[in-house]
Coordinates of N, CA and C in Angstrom, one line a residue:
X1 N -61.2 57.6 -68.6 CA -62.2 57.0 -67.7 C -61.5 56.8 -66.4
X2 N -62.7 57.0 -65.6 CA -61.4 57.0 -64.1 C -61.3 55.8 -63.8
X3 N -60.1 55.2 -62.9 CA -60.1 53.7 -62.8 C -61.2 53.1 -62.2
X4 N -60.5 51.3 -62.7 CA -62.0 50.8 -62.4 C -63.3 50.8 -62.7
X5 N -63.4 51.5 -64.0 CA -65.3 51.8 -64.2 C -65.5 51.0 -65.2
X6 N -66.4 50.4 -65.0 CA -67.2 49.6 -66.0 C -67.9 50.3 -66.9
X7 N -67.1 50.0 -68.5 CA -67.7 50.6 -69.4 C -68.5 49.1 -70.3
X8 N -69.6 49.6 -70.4 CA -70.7 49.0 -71.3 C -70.9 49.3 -72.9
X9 N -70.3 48.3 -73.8 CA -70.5 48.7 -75.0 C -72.0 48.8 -75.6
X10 N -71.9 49.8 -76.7 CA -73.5 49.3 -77.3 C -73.8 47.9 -77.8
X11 N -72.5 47.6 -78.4 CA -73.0 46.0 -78.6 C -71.8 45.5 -78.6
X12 N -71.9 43.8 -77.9 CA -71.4 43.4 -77.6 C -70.0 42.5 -78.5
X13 N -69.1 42.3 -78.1 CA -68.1 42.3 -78.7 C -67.6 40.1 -79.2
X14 N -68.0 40.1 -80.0 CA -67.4 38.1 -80.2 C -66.1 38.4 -81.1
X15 N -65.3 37.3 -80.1 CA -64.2 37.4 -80.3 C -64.1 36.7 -81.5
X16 N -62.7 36.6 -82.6 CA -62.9 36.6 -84.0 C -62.5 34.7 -84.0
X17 N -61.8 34.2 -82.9 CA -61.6 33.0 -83.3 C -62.4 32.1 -82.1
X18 N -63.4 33.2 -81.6 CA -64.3 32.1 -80.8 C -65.6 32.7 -81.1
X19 N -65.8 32.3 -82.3 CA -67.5 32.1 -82.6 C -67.8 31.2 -83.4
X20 N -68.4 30.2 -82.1 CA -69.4 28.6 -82.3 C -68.2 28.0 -83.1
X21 N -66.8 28.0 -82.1 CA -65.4 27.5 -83.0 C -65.1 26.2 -81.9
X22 N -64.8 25.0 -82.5 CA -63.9 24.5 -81.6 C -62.8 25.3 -80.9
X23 N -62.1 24.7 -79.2 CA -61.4 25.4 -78.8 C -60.0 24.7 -78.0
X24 N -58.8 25.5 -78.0 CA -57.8 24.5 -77.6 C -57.4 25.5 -76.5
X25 N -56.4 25.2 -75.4 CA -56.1 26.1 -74.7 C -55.0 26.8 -75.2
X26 N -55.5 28.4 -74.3 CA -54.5 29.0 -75.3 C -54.8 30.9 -74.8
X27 N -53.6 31.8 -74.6 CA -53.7 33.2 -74.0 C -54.5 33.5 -75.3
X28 N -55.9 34.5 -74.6 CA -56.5 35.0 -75.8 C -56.2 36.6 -75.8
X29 N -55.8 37.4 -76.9 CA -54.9 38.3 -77.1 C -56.7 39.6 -77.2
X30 N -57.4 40.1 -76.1 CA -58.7 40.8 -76.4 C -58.6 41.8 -77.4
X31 N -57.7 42.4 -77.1 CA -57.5 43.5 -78.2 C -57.7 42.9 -79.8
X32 N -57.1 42.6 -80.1 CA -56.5 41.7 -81.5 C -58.6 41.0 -81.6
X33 N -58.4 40.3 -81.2 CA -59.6 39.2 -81.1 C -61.2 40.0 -80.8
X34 N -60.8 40.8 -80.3 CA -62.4 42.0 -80.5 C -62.4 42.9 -81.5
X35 N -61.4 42.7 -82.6 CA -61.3 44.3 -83.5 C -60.7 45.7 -82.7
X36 N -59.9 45.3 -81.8 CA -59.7 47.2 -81.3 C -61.0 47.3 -80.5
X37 N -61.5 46.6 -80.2 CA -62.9 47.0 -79.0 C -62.7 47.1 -77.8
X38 N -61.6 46.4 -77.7 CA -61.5 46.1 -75.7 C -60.1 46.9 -76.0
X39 N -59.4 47.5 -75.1 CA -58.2 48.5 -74.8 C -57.3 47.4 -74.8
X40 N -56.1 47.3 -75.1 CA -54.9 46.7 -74.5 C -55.1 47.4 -73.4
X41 N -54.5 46.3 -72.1 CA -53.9 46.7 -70.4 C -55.5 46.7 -70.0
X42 N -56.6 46.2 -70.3 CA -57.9 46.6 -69.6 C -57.7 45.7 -68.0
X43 N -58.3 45.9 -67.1 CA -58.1 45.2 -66.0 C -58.9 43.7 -66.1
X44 N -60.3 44.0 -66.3 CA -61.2 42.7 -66.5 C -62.2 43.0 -67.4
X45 N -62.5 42.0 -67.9 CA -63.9 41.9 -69.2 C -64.6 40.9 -68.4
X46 N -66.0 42.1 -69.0 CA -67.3 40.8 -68.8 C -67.7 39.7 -69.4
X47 N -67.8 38.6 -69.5 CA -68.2 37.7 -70.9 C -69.2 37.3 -70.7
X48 N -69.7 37.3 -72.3 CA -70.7 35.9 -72.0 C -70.5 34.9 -72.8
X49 N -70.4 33.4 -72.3 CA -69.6 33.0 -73.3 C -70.6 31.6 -73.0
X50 N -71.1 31.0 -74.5 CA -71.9 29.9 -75.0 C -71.2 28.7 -75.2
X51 N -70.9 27.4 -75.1 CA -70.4 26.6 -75.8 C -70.7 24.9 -75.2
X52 N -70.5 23.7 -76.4 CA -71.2 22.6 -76.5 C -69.9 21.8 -76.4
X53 N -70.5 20.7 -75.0 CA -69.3 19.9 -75.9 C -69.8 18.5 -75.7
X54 N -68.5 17.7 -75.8 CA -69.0 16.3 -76.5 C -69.1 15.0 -75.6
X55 N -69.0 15.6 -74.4 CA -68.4 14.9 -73.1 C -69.8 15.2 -71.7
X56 N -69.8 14.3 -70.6 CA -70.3 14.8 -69.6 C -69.6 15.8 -68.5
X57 N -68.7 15.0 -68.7 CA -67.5 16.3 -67.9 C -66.3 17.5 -68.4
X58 N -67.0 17.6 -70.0 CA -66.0 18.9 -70.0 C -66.4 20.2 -70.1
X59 N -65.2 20.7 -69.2 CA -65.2 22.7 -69.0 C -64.4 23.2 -69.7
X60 N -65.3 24.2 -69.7 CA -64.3 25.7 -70.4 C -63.9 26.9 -69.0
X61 N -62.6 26.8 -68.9 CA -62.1 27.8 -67.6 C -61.2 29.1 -68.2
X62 N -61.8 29.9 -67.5 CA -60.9 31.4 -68.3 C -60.0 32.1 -66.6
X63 N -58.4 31.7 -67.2 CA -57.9 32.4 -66.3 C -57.5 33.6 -66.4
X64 N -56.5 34.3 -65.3 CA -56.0 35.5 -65.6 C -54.9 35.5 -66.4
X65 N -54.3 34.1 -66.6 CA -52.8 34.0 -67.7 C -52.7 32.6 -67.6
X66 N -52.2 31.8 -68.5 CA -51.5 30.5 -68.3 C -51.0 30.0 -67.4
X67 N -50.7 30.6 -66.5 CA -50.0 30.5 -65.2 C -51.3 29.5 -64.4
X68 N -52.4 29.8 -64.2 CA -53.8 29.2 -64.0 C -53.8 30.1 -62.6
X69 N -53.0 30.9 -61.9 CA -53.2 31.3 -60.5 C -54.5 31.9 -59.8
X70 N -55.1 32.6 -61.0 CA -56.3 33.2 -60.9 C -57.2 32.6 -62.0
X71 N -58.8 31.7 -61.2 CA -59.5 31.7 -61.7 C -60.6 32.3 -61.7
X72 N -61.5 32.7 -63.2 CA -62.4 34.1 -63.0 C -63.9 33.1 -63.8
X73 N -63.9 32.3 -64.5 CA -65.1 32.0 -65.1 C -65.4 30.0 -65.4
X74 N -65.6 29.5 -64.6 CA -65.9 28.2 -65.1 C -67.4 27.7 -65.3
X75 N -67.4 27.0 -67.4 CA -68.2 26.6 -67.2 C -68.8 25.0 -67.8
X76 N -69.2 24.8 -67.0 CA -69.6 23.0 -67.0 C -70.4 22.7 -68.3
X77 N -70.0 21.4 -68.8 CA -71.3 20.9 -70.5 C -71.4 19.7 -69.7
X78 N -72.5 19.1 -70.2 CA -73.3 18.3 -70.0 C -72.7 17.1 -71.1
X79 N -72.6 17.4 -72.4 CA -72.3 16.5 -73.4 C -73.7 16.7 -74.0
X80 N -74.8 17.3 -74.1 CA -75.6 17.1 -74.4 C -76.2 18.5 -74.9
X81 N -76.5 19.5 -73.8 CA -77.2 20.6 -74.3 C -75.9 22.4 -74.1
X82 N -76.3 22.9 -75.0 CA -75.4 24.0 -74.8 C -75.4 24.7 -73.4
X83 N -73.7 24.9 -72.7 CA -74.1 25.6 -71.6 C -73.9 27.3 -71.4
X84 N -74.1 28.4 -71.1 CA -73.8 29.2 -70.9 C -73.8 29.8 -69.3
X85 N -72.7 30.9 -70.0 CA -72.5 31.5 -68.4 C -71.9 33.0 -68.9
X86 N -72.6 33.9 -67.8 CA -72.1 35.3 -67.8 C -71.4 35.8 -66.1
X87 N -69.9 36.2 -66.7 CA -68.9 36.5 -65.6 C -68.2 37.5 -66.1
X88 N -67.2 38.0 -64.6 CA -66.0 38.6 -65.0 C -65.0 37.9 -65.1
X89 N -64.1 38.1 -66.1 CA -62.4 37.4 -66.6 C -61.8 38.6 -66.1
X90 N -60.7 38.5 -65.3 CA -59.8 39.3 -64.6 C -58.7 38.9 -66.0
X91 N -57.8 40.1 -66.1 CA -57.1 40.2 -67.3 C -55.7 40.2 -66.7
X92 N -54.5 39.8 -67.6 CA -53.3 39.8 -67.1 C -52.9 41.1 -67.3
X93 N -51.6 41.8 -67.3 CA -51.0 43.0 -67.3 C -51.6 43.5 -68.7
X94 N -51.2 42.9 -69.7 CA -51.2 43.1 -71.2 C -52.7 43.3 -71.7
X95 N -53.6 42.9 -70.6 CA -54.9 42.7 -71.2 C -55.4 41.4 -71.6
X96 N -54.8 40.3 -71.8 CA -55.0 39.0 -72.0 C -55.7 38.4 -71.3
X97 N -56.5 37.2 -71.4 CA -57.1 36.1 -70.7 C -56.7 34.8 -71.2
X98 N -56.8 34.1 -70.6 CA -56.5 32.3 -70.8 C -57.6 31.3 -70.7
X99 N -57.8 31.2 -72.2 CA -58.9 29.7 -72.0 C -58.2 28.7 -72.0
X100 N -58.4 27.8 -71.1 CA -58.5 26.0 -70.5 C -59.8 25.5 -70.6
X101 N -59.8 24.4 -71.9 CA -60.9 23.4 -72.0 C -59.8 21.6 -71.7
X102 N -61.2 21.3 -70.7 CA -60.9 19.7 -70.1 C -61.9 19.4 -71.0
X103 N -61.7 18.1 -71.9 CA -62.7 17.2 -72.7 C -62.5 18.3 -74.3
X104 N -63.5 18.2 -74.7 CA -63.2 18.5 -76.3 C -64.8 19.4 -76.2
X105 N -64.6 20.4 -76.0 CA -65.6 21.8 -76.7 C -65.7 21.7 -78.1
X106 N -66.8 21.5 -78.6 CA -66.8 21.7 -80.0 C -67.2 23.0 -80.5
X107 N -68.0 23.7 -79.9 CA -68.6 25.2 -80.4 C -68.4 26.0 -79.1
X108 N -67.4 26.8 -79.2 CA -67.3 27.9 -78.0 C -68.1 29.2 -78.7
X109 N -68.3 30.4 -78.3 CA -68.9 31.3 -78.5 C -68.0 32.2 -77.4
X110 N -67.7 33.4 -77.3 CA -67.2 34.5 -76.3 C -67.8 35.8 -76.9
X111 N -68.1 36.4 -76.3 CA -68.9 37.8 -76.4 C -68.2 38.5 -75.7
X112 N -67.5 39.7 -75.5 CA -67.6 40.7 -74.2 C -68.5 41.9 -74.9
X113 N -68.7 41.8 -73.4 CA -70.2 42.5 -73.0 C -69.9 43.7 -72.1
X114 N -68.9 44.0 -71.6 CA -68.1 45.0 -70.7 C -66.4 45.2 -70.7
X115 N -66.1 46.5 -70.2 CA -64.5 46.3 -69.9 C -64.7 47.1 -68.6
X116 N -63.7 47.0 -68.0 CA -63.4 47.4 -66.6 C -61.8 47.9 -66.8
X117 N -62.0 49.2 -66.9 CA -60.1 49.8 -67.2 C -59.7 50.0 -65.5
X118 N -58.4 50.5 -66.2 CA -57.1 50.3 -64.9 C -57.7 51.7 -64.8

């Protein structure tokens, strides 16, 4: 694929330890966690990613690594109704992303829905 192209899967990819799962922070390994669907080393994934939590003010934030330097996806809960959001997660060298939840997410959900190679 020539760099940079957005490839579109036929169907979309839920990661194996984020469906409708509580979530803690933590590098999410795509490869490993989509079955072999997303490449190791991909540049960025599209997500769509669902989740509930238990608070007025907690987020789910997806960075480029632990590091927090690059943020690519934040999404706000109410405490009340599920929230969703569709973005790009910019990926570290390795292919990895980084979820950061403030307050207590009870049901996360992550889909990718796209990759974007080097």
């Amino acid at each position: 694929a020539p760099p940079r192209e957005l490839i579109n899967g036929e169907a979309s990819a839920t990661l194996t330890d984020y469906n409708n799962d509580a979530i803690a922070d933590a590098t999410i390994n795509l490869e490993s966690q989509s079955g072999g669907k997303v490449p190791k080393g991909c540049r960025a994934v599209w997500l769509d990613i669902t989740a509930t939590g238990s608070g007025a003010t907690d987020v789910v934030d997806i960075y480029e690594s632990s590091s927090k330097a690059v943020k690519s996806i934040t999404l706000d809960l109410d405490g009340t109704n599920p929230g969703h959001v569709v973005g790009r997660a910019i990926c570290d060298s390795n292919g990895n992303i980084y979820i950061d939840e403030t307050g207590t997410v009870t049901a996360c959900t992550i889909k990718v829905i796209g990759v974007e190679v080097n």
